[in-house]
GROMACS .gro file of C-alpha atoms in nm:
model
  264
    1MET     CA    1  11.029  -5.727   3.364
    2THR     CA    2  10.786  -5.475   3.218
    3ASP     CA    3  10.463  -5.513   3.027
    4ARG     CA    4  10.646  -5.334   2.747
    5GLU     CA    5  10.883  -5.628   2.719
    6LEU     CA    6  10.594  -5.874   2.737
    7SER     CA    7  10.431  -5.694   2.447
    8ASN     CA    8  10.700  -5.832   2.215
    9LEU     CA    9  10.582  -6.190   2.261
   10GLN     CA   10  10.423  -6.371   1.966
   11VAL     CA   11  10.139  -6.603   2.069
   12PHE     CA   12   9.940  -6.879   1.902
   13LEU     CA   13   9.613  -6.941   2.088
   14VAL     CA   14   9.448  -7.281   2.038
   15GLU     CA   15   9.095  -7.255   2.177
   16PRO     CA   16   8.775  -7.393   2.018
   17SER     CA   17   8.543  -7.170   2.225
   18HIS     CA   18   8.494  -6.825   2.072
   19THR     CA   19   8.398  -6.687   2.414
   20GLN     CA   20   8.714  -6.824   2.575
   21GLN     CA   21   8.919  -6.690   2.285
   22LEU     CA   22   8.789  -6.339   2.352
   23ILE     CA   23   8.857  -6.365   2.727
   24ILE     CA   24   9.215  -6.484   2.679
   25ILE     CA   25   9.284  -6.233   2.402
   26GLN     CA   26   9.166  -5.950   2.628
   27TYR     CA   27   9.403  -6.066   2.900
   28LEU     CA   28   9.695  -6.090   2.655
   29GLN     CA   29   9.616  -5.749   2.509
   30SER     CA   30   9.613  -5.600   2.859
   31PHE     CA   31   9.990  -5.671   2.862
   32GLY     CA   32  10.031  -5.503   2.524
   33ILE     CA   33  10.054  -5.830   2.331
   34SER     CA   34   9.904  -5.777   1.986
   35ASP     CA   35  10.073  -6.050   1.780
   36ILE     CA   36   9.810  -6.317   1.853
   37ILE     CA   37   9.695  -6.582   1.606
   38CYS     CA   38   9.382  -6.776   1.705
   39VAL     CA   39   9.300  -7.126   1.585
   40ALA     CA   40   9.040  -7.377   1.698
   41SER     CA   41   9.215  -7.711   1.649
   42GLY     CA   42   9.550  -7.885   1.657
   43ARG     CA   43   9.543  -7.929   1.279
   44GLU     CA   44   9.505  -7.553   1.231
   45LEU     CA   45   9.792  -7.490   1.471
   46PHE     CA   46  10.035  -7.709   1.282
   47GLN     CA   47   9.926  -7.556   0.954
   48GLY     CA   48  10.003  -7.215   1.101
   49LEU     CA   49  10.341  -7.330   1.233
   50GLN     CA   50  10.450  -7.396   0.876
   51HIS     CA   51  10.449  -7.021   0.817
   52SER     CA   52  10.517  -6.867   1.161
   53ARG     CA   53  10.718  -6.949   1.472
   54PRO     CA   54  10.553  -6.803   1.786
   55ASP     CA   55  10.726  -6.764   2.120
   56LEU     CA   56  10.434  -6.923   2.303
   57VAL     CA   57  10.155  -7.170   2.228
   58VAL     CA   58   9.855  -7.128   2.460
   59SER     CA   59   9.610  -7.418   2.442
   60ALA     CA   60   9.294  -7.558   2.594
   61MET     CA   61   9.293  -7.922   2.704
   62TYR     CA   62   9.012  -8.043   2.480
   63LEU     CA   63   9.023  -7.960   2.109
   64PRO     CA   64   8.804  -8.096   1.827
   65ASP     CA   65   9.079  -8.322   1.691
   66MET     CA   66   9.312  -8.390   1.985
   67THR     CA   67   9.378  -8.324   2.352
   68GLY     CA   68   9.626  -8.077   2.495
   69VAL     CA   69   9.843  -8.375   2.592
   70GLU     CA   70   9.854  -8.496   2.232
   71LEU     CA   71   9.919  -8.142   2.114
   72VAL     CA   72  10.217  -8.074   2.341
   73HIS     CA   73  10.363  -8.418   2.264
   74ALA     CA   74  10.334  -8.346   1.892
   75LEU     CA   75  10.513  -8.014   1.947
   76ARG     CA   76  10.790  -8.181   2.147
   77GLU     CA   77  10.837  -8.452   1.884
   78ASP     CA   78  10.879  -8.194   1.605
   79SER     CA   79  11.242  -8.082   1.573
   80ALA     CA   80  11.128  -7.738   1.459
   81SER     CA   81  10.896  -7.672   1.753
   82TYR     CA   82  11.011  -7.890   2.043
   83GLU     CA   83  11.166  -7.593   2.227
   84MET     CA   84  10.855  -7.377   2.192
   85ALA     CA   85  10.703  -7.251   2.518
   86PHE     CA   86  10.368  -7.414   2.598
   87LEU     CA   87  10.096  -7.290   2.833
   88LEU     CA   88   9.784  -7.490   2.917
   89ILE     CA   89   9.466  -7.309   3.025
   90SER     CA   90   9.206  -7.561   3.139
   91SER     CA   91   8.949  -7.645   3.402
   92GLU     CA   92   9.077  -8.006   3.402
   93THR     CA   93   9.191  -8.126   3.744
   94ASN     CA   94   9.246  -8.497   3.678
   95ILE     CA   95   9.614  -8.575   3.741
   96LYS     CA   96   9.602  -8.841   3.466
   97TYR     CA   97   9.564  -8.565   3.207
   98LEU     CA   98   9.775  -8.295   3.372
   99GLU     CA   99  10.079  -8.510   3.454
  100PRO     CA  100  10.189  -8.558   3.089
  101ILE     CA  101  10.165  -8.180   3.040
  102ARG     CA  102  10.392  -8.123   3.339
  103GLN     CA  103  10.638  -8.386   3.218
  104ALA     CA  104  10.650  -8.229   2.871
  105GLY     CA  105  10.795  -7.908   3.012
  106ALA     CA  106  10.500  -7.669   3.014
  107ILE     CA  107  10.575  -7.312   3.115
  108ALA     CA  108  10.264  -7.319   3.334
  109ILE     CA  109   9.920  -7.475   3.379
  110LEU     CA  110   9.651  -7.217   3.454
  111PRO     CA  111   9.304  -7.315   3.577
  112LYS     CA  112   8.983  -7.168   3.440
  113PRO     CA  113   8.903  -6.909   3.555
  114PHE     CA  114   9.251  -6.761   3.602
  115GLY     CA  115   9.365  -6.423   3.727
  116ARG     CA  116   9.565  -6.156   3.548
  117GLU     CA  117   9.866  -6.193   3.779
  118ALA     CA  118   9.882  -6.569   3.720
  119LEU     CA  119   9.894  -6.503   3.347
  120ARG     CA  120  10.158  -6.233   3.395
  121THR     CA  121  10.380  -6.483   3.580
  122ALA     CA  122  10.341  -6.736   3.298
  123LEU     CA  123  10.421  -6.471   3.037
  124GLN     CA  124  10.728  -6.356   3.233
  125SER     CA  125  10.845  -6.719   3.246
  126THR     CA  126  10.797  -6.738   2.870
  127LEU     CA  127  11.006  -6.425   2.818
  128GLU     CA  128  11.284  -6.564   3.040
  129TYR     CA  129  11.268  -6.890   2.844
  130VAL     CA  130  11.285  -6.741   2.493
  131HIS     CA  131  11.517  -6.448   2.578
  132PRO     CA  132  11.740  -6.591   2.854
  133GLU     CA  133  12.015  -6.418   3.047
  134LYS     CA  134  12.330  -6.596   3.158
  135LEU     CA  135  12.355  -6.666   3.530
  136GLY     CA  136  12.646  -6.527   3.730
  137LEU     CA  137  12.779  -6.717   4.033
  138GLU     CA  138  13.033  -6.586   4.284
  139HIS     CA  139  13.258  -6.889   4.333
  140ILE     CA  140  13.231  -7.078   4.005
  141ASP     CA  141  13.212  -6.988   3.637
  142ILE     CA  142  12.875  -7.103   3.505
  143GLU     CA  143  13.050  -7.257   3.200
  144ASP     CA  144  13.249  -7.485   3.435
  145LEU     CA  145  12.940  -7.612   3.618
  146ARG     CA  146  12.893  -7.987   3.568
  147VAL     CA  147  12.532  -8.097   3.608
  148LEU     CA  148  12.372  -8.442   3.600
  149LEU     CA  149  12.005  -8.449   3.491
  150VAL     CA  150  11.809  -8.760   3.590
  151ASP     CA  151  11.457  -8.808   3.453
  152ASP     CA  152  11.273  -9.093   3.281
  153SER     CA  153  11.087  -8.847   3.054
  154ASP     CA  154  11.272  -8.752   2.735
  155PHE     CA  155  11.049  -8.445   2.704
  156SER     CA  156  11.139  -8.333   3.055
  157LEU     CA  157  11.510  -8.391   2.991
  158LYS     CA  158  11.493  -8.179   2.674
  159TYR     CA  159  11.316  -7.901   2.861
  160LEU     CA  160  11.563  -7.908   3.151
  161THR     CA  161  11.852  -7.911   2.905
  162LYS     CA  162  11.710  -7.605   2.732
  163VAL     CA  163  11.661  -7.420   3.063
  164PHE     CA  164  12.016  -7.492   3.181
  165ASN     CA  165  12.167  -7.409   2.840
  166ASN     CA  166  11.977  -7.079   2.854
  167ILE     CA  167  12.154  -6.972   3.172
  168GLY     CA  168  12.497  -7.073   3.044
  169VAL     CA  169  12.534  -7.435   3.165
  170ASP     CA  170  12.666  -7.649   2.881
  171GLN     CA  171  12.831  -7.937   3.066
  172LEU     CA  172  12.520  -8.150   3.104
  173THR     CA  173  12.501  -8.527   3.140
  174VAL     CA  174  12.163  -8.703   3.123
  175ALA     CA  175  12.038  -9.026   3.280
  176HIS     CA  176  11.701  -9.188   3.212
  177ASP     CA  177  11.642  -9.339   3.557
  178GLY     CA  178  11.790  -9.339   3.905
  179LYS     CA  179  11.997  -9.651   3.848
  180GLN     CA  180  12.171  -9.500   3.546
  181GLY     CA  181  12.205  -9.173   3.734
  182LEU     CA  182  12.379  -9.343   4.026
  183GLN     CA  183  12.615  -9.521   3.789
  184LEU     CA  184  12.715  -9.192   3.624
  185PHE     CA  185  12.749  -9.024   3.965
  186SER     CA  186  12.986  -9.301   4.076
  187GLN     CA  187  13.202  -9.262   3.765
  188HIS     CA  188  13.216  -8.884   3.724
  189TYR     CA  189  13.231  -8.566   3.932
  190PHE     CA  190  12.927  -8.333   3.925
  191ASP     CA  191  12.869  -7.998   4.092
  192LEU     CA  192  12.491  -8.050   4.096
  193ILE     CA  193  12.241  -8.334   4.055
  194VAL     CA  194  11.891  -8.254   3.925
  195THR     CA  195  11.655  -8.549   3.956
  196ASP     CA  196  11.291  -8.641   3.908
  197TYR     CA  197  11.112  -8.831   4.184
  198ASN     CA  198  10.896  -9.091   4.008
  199MET     CA  199  11.124  -9.311   3.795
  200PRO     CA  200  11.159  -9.683   3.717
  201GLU     CA  201  11.448  -9.896   3.848
  202MET     CA  202  11.533  -9.645   4.123
  203ASP     CA  203  11.329  -9.341   4.224
  204GLY     CA  204  11.460  -9.000   4.320
  205LEU     CA  205  11.456  -9.064   4.694
  206GLN     CA  206  11.655  -9.386   4.658
  207LEU     CA  207  11.903  -9.202   4.438
  208VAL     CA  208  11.944  -8.926   4.699
  209GLU     CA  209  12.001  -9.186   4.970
  210HIS     CA  210  12.278  -9.353   4.769
  211ILE     CA  211  12.439  -9.017   4.692
  212ARG     CA  212  12.436  -8.913   5.057
  213ASN     CA  213  12.608  -9.242   5.151
  214HIS     CA  214  12.896  -9.185   4.910
  215PRO     CA  215  13.216  -9.165   5.116
  216GLU     CA  216  13.369  -8.871   4.924
  217ARG     CA  217  13.091  -8.683   4.743
  218GLY     CA  218  12.795  -8.733   4.971
  219SER     CA  219  12.743  -8.359   5.011
  220THR     CA  220  12.683  -8.291   4.639
  221PRO     CA  221  12.379  -8.060   4.607
  222VAL     CA  222  12.069  -8.242   4.481
  223LEU     CA  223  11.769  -8.059   4.337
  224MET     CA  224  11.447  -8.262   4.320
  225VAL     CA  225  11.217  -8.152   4.036
  226THR     CA  226  10.883  -8.326   4.075
  227SER     CA  227  10.518  -8.315   3.976
  228GLU     CA  228  10.423  -8.538   4.268
  229GLN     CA  229  10.083  -8.449   4.419
  230ASN     CA  230  10.048  -8.724   4.680
  231GLN     CA  231  10.084  -8.554   5.020
  232SER     CA  232  10.249  -8.847   5.197
  233ARG     CA  233  10.508  -8.880   4.921
  234LEU     CA  234  10.566  -8.506   4.922
  235ALA     CA  235  10.621  -8.523   5.298
  236ALA     CA  236  10.879  -8.800   5.244
  237ILE     CA  237  11.061  -8.583   4.988
  238GLU     CA  238  11.063  -8.286   5.225
  239LYS     CA  239  11.207  -8.502   5.505
  240SER     CA  240  11.480  -8.646   5.283
  241ASP     CA  241  11.832  -8.511   5.241
  242VAL     CA  242  11.746  -8.339   4.914
  243SER     CA  243  11.899  -7.989   4.895
  244ALA     CA  244  11.595  -7.823   4.735
  245ILE     CA  245  11.259  -7.910   4.578
  246LEU     CA  246  11.107  -7.758   4.265
  247ASP     CA  247  10.757  -7.830   4.139
  248LYS     CA  248  10.675  -7.908   3.776
  249PRO     CA  249  10.592  -7.693   3.592
  250PHE     CA  250  10.843  -7.439   3.721
  251GLU     CA  251  10.950  -7.089   3.625
  252PRO     CA  252  11.297  -7.075   3.465
  253ALA     CA  253  11.381  -6.797   3.711
  254SER     CA  254  11.333  -7.049   3.994
  255ILE     CA  255  11.630  -7.248   3.867
  256LYS     CA  256  11.845  -6.936   3.880
  257ARG     CA  257  11.739  -6.855   4.238
  258LEU     CA  258  11.803  -7.210   4.356
  259LEU     CA  259  12.144  -7.230   4.189
  260ILE     CA  260  12.245  -6.904   4.355
  261ASN     CA  261  12.133  -7.039   4.694
  262LEU     CA  262  12.292  -7.380   4.648
  263LEU     CA  263  12.621  -7.292   4.481
  264ASN     CA  264  12.722  -6.941   4.589
   0.00000   0.00000   0.00000
């Protein structure tokens, strides 16, 4: 993917600091991106969205009228903008504030200060998200792939649905916790299970354990998509019978690579 392709992206930048605006604009312009609209608050962003639909919203965490969490949730709750790519650039490290951003399906979370290559990766993910290419598999038509998505976050389910639809997967079934996911798994055949880790009723690890104990379909590939940061819990996930692990936020291209590895 070339910088020339990146240059076609339309960006709304939500940043109250004029200095930070200039820094981020310079980075974006270094990739040839010129269609950049800068605003300083969430209110200004939503006013702008009435007249323009950018490919990407880049936001700081703390705005004069709302937080980045409130901003991305407002975007996801709006039927006209819920599929919009969202990138957070912030020096915030508190998991309490970053976790809702991850769950809402952010393209990436970049720390301040960030490097040019980190931004390039986020912009490439945005391009793959807004201009997707259908995935080709050797032994199965992508249209025939049956996937179960299990996540207690509606925002995350919508984002995952969008990512899978983008690569040509339309046969998607959703469950809002592990218990519901297990019930659907018991009743229907799926080629792939994609599950979150932290969920009520039954978490992702418990779900994987039940799947692996199924007498006929215990070998069904399971992809764990998680924002878990606790090292002991991460170690437990890595030691489990999960087929692959993907961190939130993830690059859409990562889903393609994992599907190729798991299903070809």
